[in-house]
Amino acid sequence: MAEQLVTTDFDPETGIATLTFNRPEALNAINVPLAEAFLAAVQGLTSLSGLRCVVLTGAGRAFMAGGDVSSMAGSPEQAGNAISAILDAVNPAILLLRSMDAPVIAAVRGVAAGAGLSLALMSDLVIAREDAKFLVAYNGIGAVPDCGGSWFLAHKIGSGRAAELMLLGKTLSAAQAKDWGLITEFAPEPNYENLLTDITGKVASGPTRAFGAFRQLSDRANGNQLAAHLEAERAAFLEMTRTEDFAEGVSAFLAKRPAQFQGR
């Protein structure tokens, strides 16, 4: 039997469900099968009785190293089809998670880049191991954030710091990410699991319905336009696939060389 690309572990005693991106050989880079497995796993949460908290994490050395760039190679049409197929699954999963009462916690080890950063920021809280790294990464392939990245970056750390990450290609350590307000807390490897257990336990034992109502109020305060914004991101990303810089960025990424952008 094929290995599950997203696994679900649910503890009915605590009400904590853990969704694990399970493509460790590719640092959990998201492709169409992984995106579809993520949507199916999120949809499966709706049938769990007593759900109090959702933890998103990645198997192996990374949370998620972004999108699978190899699937974006080829013509603009091929790249666009691959990106849209991913977003056809990820965007509904994001909206469904944001509509649930149960808080979502991202547990980040290693890198959270590109779509991985977006999905971490989509969570209510982000708990990181001290060696975690956070970066936008889309600038490296001449694209724009998707999976809610531009929405959550701007709302969590402000447009100025979001611009620093995108325009300057900054990579933040866990300590820097904490200082910027990008993550909730971090700890060195020996203490990381205990920190994660303590925080998820506290959240899971809280007033779940009130937490859900608070998230809905927060999203409304931010304009209540997340669904429309996700589609705007898709349109902007697809537009970028038709640029020379995107073709160069993807080619350079796959060849493991610096991209030579021409601004067109």
Short mmCIF file of N, CA, C and O in Angstrom, two decimals, residues 38-136:
data_model
loop_
_atom_site.label_atom_id
_atom_site.label_comp_id
_atom_site.label_asym_id
_atom_site.label_seq_id
_atom_site.Cartn_x
_atom_site.Cartn_y
_atom_site.Cartn_z
N PHE A 38 -3.69 16.65 1.68
CA PHE A 38 -3.90 17.63 2.74
C PHE A 38 -5.37 18.01 2.84
O PHE A 38 -5.95 18.04 3.93
N LEU A 39 -6.00 18.27 1.70
CA LEU A 39 -7.42 18.60 1.71
C LEU A 39 -8.24 17.45 2.28
O LEU A 39 -9.13 17.67 3.11
N ALA A 40 -7.93 16.23 1.87
CA ALA A 40 -8.68 15.07 2.37
C ALA A 40 -8.51 14.93 3.88
O ALA A 40 -9.47 14.62 4.60
N ALA A 41 -7.29 15.16 4.37
CA ALA A 41 -7.04 15.06 5.81
C ALA A 41 -7.80 16.13 6.57
O ALA A 41 -8.38 15.86 7.64
N VAL A 42 -7.82 17.36 6.05
CA VAL A 42 -8.56 18.44 6.70
C VAL A 42 -10.06 18.14 6.69
O VAL A 42 -10.76 18.33 7.69
N GLN A 43 -10.56 17.66 5.57
CA GLN A 43 -11.97 17.29 5.51
C GLN A 43 -12.30 16.19 6.51
O GLN A 43 -13.38 16.18 7.11
N GLY A 44 -11.35 15.28 6.73
CA GLY A 44 -11.55 14.20 7.69
C GLY A 44 -11.68 14.70 9.11
O GLY A 44 -12.30 14.03 9.96
N LEU A 45 -11.11 15.87 9.40
CA LEU A 45 -11.20 16.41 10.75
C LEU A 45 -12.64 16.73 11.13
O LEU A 45 -13.00 16.71 12.32
N THR A 46 -13.46 17.04 10.14
CA THR A 46 -14.84 17.45 10.44
C THR A 46 -15.67 16.31 11.02
O THR A 46 -16.71 16.56 11.63
N SER A 47 -15.21 15.08 10.85
CA SER A 47 -15.96 13.94 11.37
C SER A 47 -15.46 13.50 12.74
O SER A 47 -16.01 12.56 13.33
N LEU A 48 -14.44 14.16 13.27
CA LEU A 48 -13.88 13.78 14.57
C LEU A 48 -14.71 14.38 15.69
O LEU A 48 -14.88 15.60 15.78
N SER A 49 -15.19 13.55 16.56
CA SER A 49 -15.96 14.01 17.71
C SER A 49 -15.00 14.45 18.82
O SER A 49 -14.09 13.72 19.18
N GLY A 50 -15.21 15.65 19.33
CA GLY A 50 -14.37 16.14 20.43
C GLY A 50 -13.08 16.77 19.99
O GLY A 50 -12.14 16.88 20.79
N LEU A 51 -12.99 17.23 18.74
CA LEU A 51 -11.77 17.89 18.26
C LEU A 51 -11.56 19.19 19.01
O LEU A 51 -12.44 20.05 19.03
N ARG A 52 -10.37 19.37 19.62
CA ARG A 52 -10.09 20.57 20.42
C ARG A 52 -8.90 21.37 19.90
O ARG A 52 -8.75 22.54 20.23
N CYS A 53 -8.04 20.73 19.10
CA CYS A 53 -6.84 21.41 18.62
C CYS A 53 -6.28 20.63 17.44
O CYS A 53 -6.32 19.39 17.43
N VAL A 54 -5.75 21.34 16.44
CA VAL A 54 -5.12 20.72 15.27
C VAL A 54 -3.67 21.15 15.22
O VAL A 54 -3.36 22.35 15.31
N VAL A 55 -2.77 20.18 15.10
CA VAL A 55 -1.34 20.46 14.97
C VAL A 55 -0.91 20.09 13.55
O VAL A 55 -1.17 18.98 13.08
N LEU A 56 -0.27 21.03 12.87
CA LEU A 56 0.32 20.77 11.56
C LEU A 56 1.82 20.64 11.72
O LEU A 56 2.46 21.50 12.34
N THR A 57 2.40 19.58 11.16
CA THR A 57 3.84 19.41 11.26
C THR A 57 4.33 18.65 10.03
O THR A 57 3.54 18.23 9.19
N GLY A 58 5.65 18.50 9.93
CA GLY A 58 6.24 17.80 8.79
C GLY A 58 7.11 16.65 9.24
O GLY A 58 7.78 16.74 10.27
N ALA A 59 7.09 15.58 8.48
CA ALA A 59 7.96 14.44 8.77
C ALA A 59 9.39 14.75 8.35
O ALA A 59 9.62 15.51 7.41
N GLY A 60 10.35 14.17 9.04
CA GLY A 60 11.74 14.33 8.65
C GLY A 60 12.35 15.64 9.10
O GLY A 60 12.04 16.16 10.17
N ARG A 61 13.16 16.24 8.23
CA ARG A 61 14.00 17.38 8.61
C ARG A 61 13.35 18.74 8.40
O ARG A 61 13.95 19.76 8.76
N ALA A 62 12.15 18.78 7.82
CA ALA A 62 11.57 20.08 7.49
C ALA A 62 10.07 20.09 7.76
O ALA A 62 9.41 19.05 7.74
N PHE A 63 9.58 21.30 8.00
CA PHE A 63 8.12 21.49 8.04
C PHE A 63 7.60 21.38 6.61
O PHE A 63 6.83 20.49 6.28
N MET A 64 8.03 22.28 5.75
CA MET A 64 7.72 22.20 4.31
C MET A 64 8.62 23.17 3.57
O MET A 64 8.68 24.36 3.91
N ALA A 65 9.33 22.65 2.56
CA ALA A 65 10.28 23.48 1.81
C ALA A 65 9.63 24.16 0.63
O ALA A 65 10.30 24.45 -0.37
N GLY A 66 8.34 24.45 0.71
CA GLY A 66 7.67 25.18 -0.35
C GLY A 66 7.03 24.27 -1.37
O GLY A 66 6.77 23.09 -1.12
N GLY A 67 6.76 24.83 -2.55
CA GLY A 67 6.17 24.06 -3.63
C GLY A 67 7.21 23.21 -4.34
O GLY A 67 8.40 23.52 -4.30
N ASP A 68 6.76 22.15 -4.97
CA ASP A 68 7.63 21.30 -5.76
C ASP A 68 7.90 22.00 -7.08
O ASP A 68 7.11 21.93 -8.02
N VAL A 69 9.04 22.70 -7.14
CA VAL A 69 9.33 23.55 -8.31
C VAL A 69 9.45 22.73 -9.58
O VAL A 69 9.13 23.22 -10.67
N SER A 70 9.88 21.48 -9.47
CA SER A 70 10.01 20.66 -10.68
C SER A 70 8.68 20.50 -11.40
O SER A 70 8.65 20.36 -12.63
N SER A 71 7.58 20.56 -10.65
CA SER A 71 6.26 20.43 -11.28
C SER A 71 5.85 21.70 -12.00
O SER A 71 4.86 21.71 -12.75
N MET A 72 6.60 22.80 -11.79
CA MET A 72 6.27 24.08 -12.41
C MET A 72 7.11 24.35 -13.64
O MET A 72 7.02 25.41 -14.25
N ALA A 73 7.98 23.40 -14.00
CA ALA A 73 8.81 23.58 -15.18
C ALA A 73 7.98 23.35 -16.44
O ALA A 73 6.89 22.78 -16.40
N GLY A 74 8.52 23.81 -17.58
CA GLY A 74 7.82 23.64 -18.85
C GLY A 74 7.20 24.93 -19.31
O GLY A 74 7.61 26.03 -18.93
N SER A 75 6.16 24.84 -20.10
CA SER A 75 5.50 26.02 -20.65
C SER A 75 4.70 26.73 -19.57
O SER A 75 4.38 26.15 -18.53
N PRO A 76 4.34 28.00 -19.81
CA PRO A 76 3.46 28.69 -18.86
C PRO A 76 2.16 27.93 -18.61
O PRO A 76 1.65 27.92 -17.48
N GLU A 77 1.64 27.30 -19.65
CA GLU A 77 0.40 26.53 -19.49
C GLU A 77 0.60 25.35 -18.56
O GLU A 77 -0.24 25.07 -17.68
N GLN A 78 1.73 24.63 -18.73
CA GLN A 78 2.02 23.49 -17.86
C GLN A 78 2.22 23.94 -16.42
O GLN A 78 1.70 23.33 -15.48
N ALA A 79 2.98 25.02 -16.24
CA ALA A 79 3.20 25.55 -14.89
C ALA A 79 1.90 26.01 -14.27
O ALA A 79 1.60 25.72 -13.10
N GLY A 80 1.10 26.72 -15.05
CA GLY A 80 -0.17 27.21 -14.54
C GLY A 80 -1.11 26.10 -14.14
O GLY A 80 -1.79 26.19 -13.11
N ASN A 81 -1.15 25.05 -14.94
CA ASN A 81 -2.02 23.91 -14.61
C ASN A 81 -1.58 23.25 -13.31
O ASN A 81 -2.42 22.86 -12.48
N ALA A 82 -0.25 23.10 -13.12
CA ALA A 82 0.25 22.48 -11.90
C ALA A 82 -0.06 23.33 -10.68
O ALA A 82 -0.51 22.83 -9.64
N ILE A 83 0.15 24.64 -10.80
CA ILE A 83 -0.11 25.54 -9.68
C ILE A 83 -1.59 25.57 -9.34
O ILE A 83 -1.98 25.49 -8.16
N SER A 84 -2.43 25.65 -10.35
CA SER A 84 -3.87 25.68 -10.10
C SER A 84 -4.36 24.38 -9.46
O SER A 84 -5.23 24.40 -8.59
N ALA A 85 -3.80 23.26 -9.90
CA ALA A 85 -4.20 21.97 -9.32
C ALA A 85 -3.82 21.91 -7.84
O ALA A 85 -4.59 21.38 -7.02
N ILE A 86 -2.67 22.46 -7.48
CA ILE A 86 -2.28 22.51 -6.07
C ILE A 86 -3.23 23.41 -5.29
O ILE A 86 -3.74 23.04 -4.23
N LEU A 87 -3.50 24.61 -5.82
CA LEU A 87 -4.34 25.56 -5.11
C LEU A 87 -5.80 25.14 -5.06
O LEU A 87 -6.53 25.51 -4.14
N ASP A 88 -6.23 24.34 -6.05
CA ASP A 88 -7.60 23.81 -6.02
C ASP A 88 -7.83 22.96 -4.77
O ASP A 88 -8.97 22.81 -4.32
N ALA A 89 -6.75 22.40 -4.22
CA ALA A 89 -6.86 21.60 -3.00
C ALA A 89 -6.48 22.40 -1.76
O ALA A 89 -7.16 22.35 -0.73
N VAL A 90 -5.39 23.16 -1.84
CA VAL A 90 -4.89 23.85 -0.64
C VAL A 90 -5.80 24.99 -0.21
O VAL A 90 -6.08 25.15 0.99
N ASN A 91 -6.29 25.79 -1.14
CA ASN A 91 -7.13 26.92 -0.75
C ASN A 91 -8.39 26.49 0.00
O ASN A 91 -8.71 27.06 1.05
N PRO A 92 -9.14 25.48 -0.48
CA PRO A 92 -10.29 25.01 0.32
C PRO A 92 -9.89 24.46 1.68
O PRO A 92 -10.63 24.61 2.66
N ALA A 93 -8.71 23.82 1.75
CA ALA A 93 -8.25 23.29 3.05
C ALA A 93 -8.00 24.43 4.02
O ALA A 93 -8.35 24.34 5.21
N ILE A 94 -7.39 25.51 3.54
CA ILE A 94 -7.14 26.67 4.39
C ILE A 94 -8.46 27.26 4.89
O ILE A 94 -8.62 27.53 6.09
N LEU A 95 -9.39 27.45 4.00
CA LEU A 95 -10.68 28.04 4.38
C LEU A 95 -11.43 27.15 5.36
O LEU A 95 -12.08 27.64 6.30
N LEU A 96 -11.33 25.83 5.18
CA LEU A 96 -12.00 24.92 6.09
C LEU A 96 -11.36 24.96 7.48
O LEU A 96 -12.07 25.02 8.50
N LEU A 97 -10.04 24.98 7.54
CA LEU A 97 -9.36 25.07 8.84
C LEU A 97 -9.71 26.38 9.54
O LEU A 97 -9.92 26.41 10.75
N ARG A 98 -9.77 27.46 8.78
CA ARG A 98 -10.08 28.75 9.38
C ARG A 98 -11.54 28.84 9.85
O ARG A 98 -11.88 29.71 10.66
N SER A 99 -12.39 27.96 9.32
CA SER A 99 -13.81 27.98 9.72
C SER A 99 -14.09 27.11 10.93
O SER A 99 -15.17 27.19 11.51
N MET A 100 -13.14 26.27 11.32
CA MET A 100 -13.35 25.37 12.46
C MET A 100 -13.18 26.10 13.78
O MET A 100 -12.51 27.13 13.86
N ASP A 101 -13.75 25.54 14.83
CA ASP A 101 -13.53 26.10 16.17
C ASP A 101 -12.14 25.76 16.70
O ASP A 101 -11.52 26.58 17.37
N ALA A 102 -11.67 24.56 16.41
CA ALA A 102 -10.40 24.09 16.99
C ALA A 102 -9.24 24.96 16.52
O ALA A 102 -9.04 25.15 15.32
N PRO A 103 -8.45 25.50 17.44
CA PRO A 103 -7.26 26.26 17.05
C PRO A 103 -6.27 25.38 16.30
O PRO A 103 -6.21 24.17 16.49
N VAL A 104 -5.49 26.02 15.42
CA VAL A 104 -4.48 25.32 14.63
C VAL A 104 -3.10 25.79 15.07
O VAL A 104 -2.84 27.00 15.14
N ILE A 105 -2.23 24.83 15.36
CA ILE A 105 -0.86 25.13 15.79
C ILE A 105 0.10 24.51 14.78
O ILE A 105 0.00 23.32 14.47
N ALA A 106 1.02 25.32 14.25
CA ALA A 106 2.07 24.80 13.38
C ALA A 106 3.28 24.46 14.24
O ALA A 106 3.76 25.30 15.00
N ALA A 107 3.75 23.22 14.13
CA ALA A 107 4.94 22.77 14.84
C ALA A 107 6.06 22.65 13.82
O ALA A 107 6.05 21.76 12.98
N VAL A 108 7.01 23.59 13.89
CA VAL A 108 8.00 23.74 12.81
C VAL A 108 9.38 23.29 13.25
O VAL A 108 9.96 23.85 14.18
N ARG A 109 9.87 22.28 12.57
CA ARG A 109 11.28 21.89 12.63
C ARG A 109 11.88 22.15 11.26
O ARG A 109 11.22 21.97 10.24
N GLY A 110 13.15 22.56 11.22
CA GLY A 110 13.78 22.78 9.93
C GLY A 110 13.19 23.96 9.21
O GLY A 110 12.79 24.96 9.82
N VAL A 111 13.08 23.85 7.90
CA VAL A 111 12.68 24.99 7.09
C VAL A 111 11.17 25.06 6.89
O VAL A 111 10.50 24.05 6.73
N ALA A 112 10.67 26.28 6.92
CA ALA A 112 9.29 26.59 6.48
C ALA A 112 9.45 27.67 5.42
O ALA A 112 9.69 28.83 5.74
N ALA A 113 9.38 27.26 4.16
CA ALA A 113 9.65 28.17 3.05
C ALA A 113 8.49 28.15 2.07
O ALA A 113 7.81 27.14 1.92
N GLY A 114 8.28 29.28 1.40
CA GLY A 114 7.25 29.32 0.37
C GLY A 114 5.89 28.94 0.93
O GLY A 114 5.40 29.53 1.89
N ALA A 115 5.28 27.92 0.30
CA ALA A 115 3.98 27.45 0.77
C ALA A 115 4.05 26.96 2.21
O ALA A 115 3.07 27.05 2.95
N GLY A 116 5.22 26.46 2.62
CA GLY A 116 5.39 26.02 4.00
C GLY A 116 5.28 27.19 4.97
O GLY A 116 4.66 27.08 6.03
N LEU A 117 5.86 28.33 4.61
CA LEU A 117 5.73 29.52 5.43
C LEU A 117 4.27 29.97 5.46
O LEU A 117 3.74 30.32 6.51
N SER A 118 3.62 29.94 4.30
CA SER A 118 2.22 30.35 4.24
C SER A 118 1.35 29.50 5.15
O SER A 118 0.50 30.02 5.89
N LEU A 119 1.54 28.18 5.12
CA LEU A 119 0.71 27.29 5.92
C LEU A 119 1.03 27.41 7.41
O LEU A 119 0.15 27.25 8.26
N ALA A 120 2.29 27.70 7.73
CA ALA A 120 2.62 27.96 9.13
C ALA A 120 1.90 29.22 9.61
O ALA A 120 1.31 29.24 10.69
N LEU A 121 1.94 30.27 8.80
CA LEU A 121 1.32 31.53 9.19
C LEU A 121 -0.20 31.44 9.22
O LEU A 121 -0.86 32.20 9.94
N MET A 122 -0.77 30.53 8.41
CA MET A 122 -2.21 30.32 8.44
C MET A 122 -2.67 29.81 9.79
O MET A 122 -3.81 30.01 10.21
N SER A 123 -1.77 29.17 10.53
CA SER A 123 -2.09 28.62 11.84
C SER A 123 -2.25 29.74 12.87
O SER A 123 -1.73 30.84 12.70
N ASP A 124 -2.97 29.44 13.93
CA ASP A 124 -3.18 30.44 14.98
C ASP A 124 -1.91 30.69 15.79
O ASP A 124 -1.64 31.83 16.20
N LEU A 125 -1.17 29.64 16.04
CA LEU A 125 0.09 29.73 16.78
C LEU A 125 1.16 28.95 16.02
O LEU A 125 0.86 27.97 15.34
N VAL A 126 2.42 29.40 16.14
CA VAL A 126 3.55 28.70 15.51
C VAL A 126 4.59 28.42 16.59
O VAL A 126 5.11 29.35 17.22
N ILE A 127 4.87 27.14 16.81
CA ILE A 127 5.87 26.72 17.78
C ILE A 127 7.03 26.11 17.00
O ILE A 127 6.83 25.17 16.22
N ALA A 128 8.22 26.65 17.19
CA ALA A 128 9.36 26.25 16.37
C ALA A 128 10.49 25.69 17.20
O ALA A 128 10.67 26.06 18.36
N ARG A 129 11.24 24.79 16.58
CA ARG A 129 12.50 24.37 17.19
C ARG A 129 13.52 25.46 16.90
O ARG A 129 13.44 26.17 15.91
N GLU A 130 14.51 25.58 17.76
CA GLU A 130 15.45 26.70 17.69
C GLU A 130 16.18 26.77 16.35
O GLU A 130 16.55 27.86 15.89
N ASP A 131 16.37 25.63 15.69
CA ASP A 131 17.10 25.62 14.43
C ASP A 131 16.20 25.83 13.21
O ASP A 131 16.65 25.70 12.07
N ALA A 132 14.94 26.17 13.41
CA ALA A 132 14.01 26.39 12.30
C ALA A 132 14.41 27.64 11.51
O ALA A 132 15.00 28.58 12.05
N LYS A 133 14.07 27.63 10.22
CA LYS A 133 14.33 28.76 9.34
C LYS A 133 13.05 29.12 8.60
O LYS A 133 12.28 28.24 8.21
N PHE A 134 12.84 30.42 8.41
CA PHE A 134 11.62 30.91 7.78
C PHE A 134 11.98 31.84 6.63
O PHE A 134 12.72 32.81 6.82
N LEU A 135 11.44 31.57 5.45
CA LEU A 135 11.71 32.43 4.30
C LEU A 135 10.57 32.38 3.30
O LEU A 135 9.87 31.37 3.18
N VAL A 136 10.40 33.51 2.58
CA VAL A 136 9.33 33.61 1.59
C VAL A 136 9.62 32.70 0.39
O VAL A 136 8.75 31.98 -0.08
#
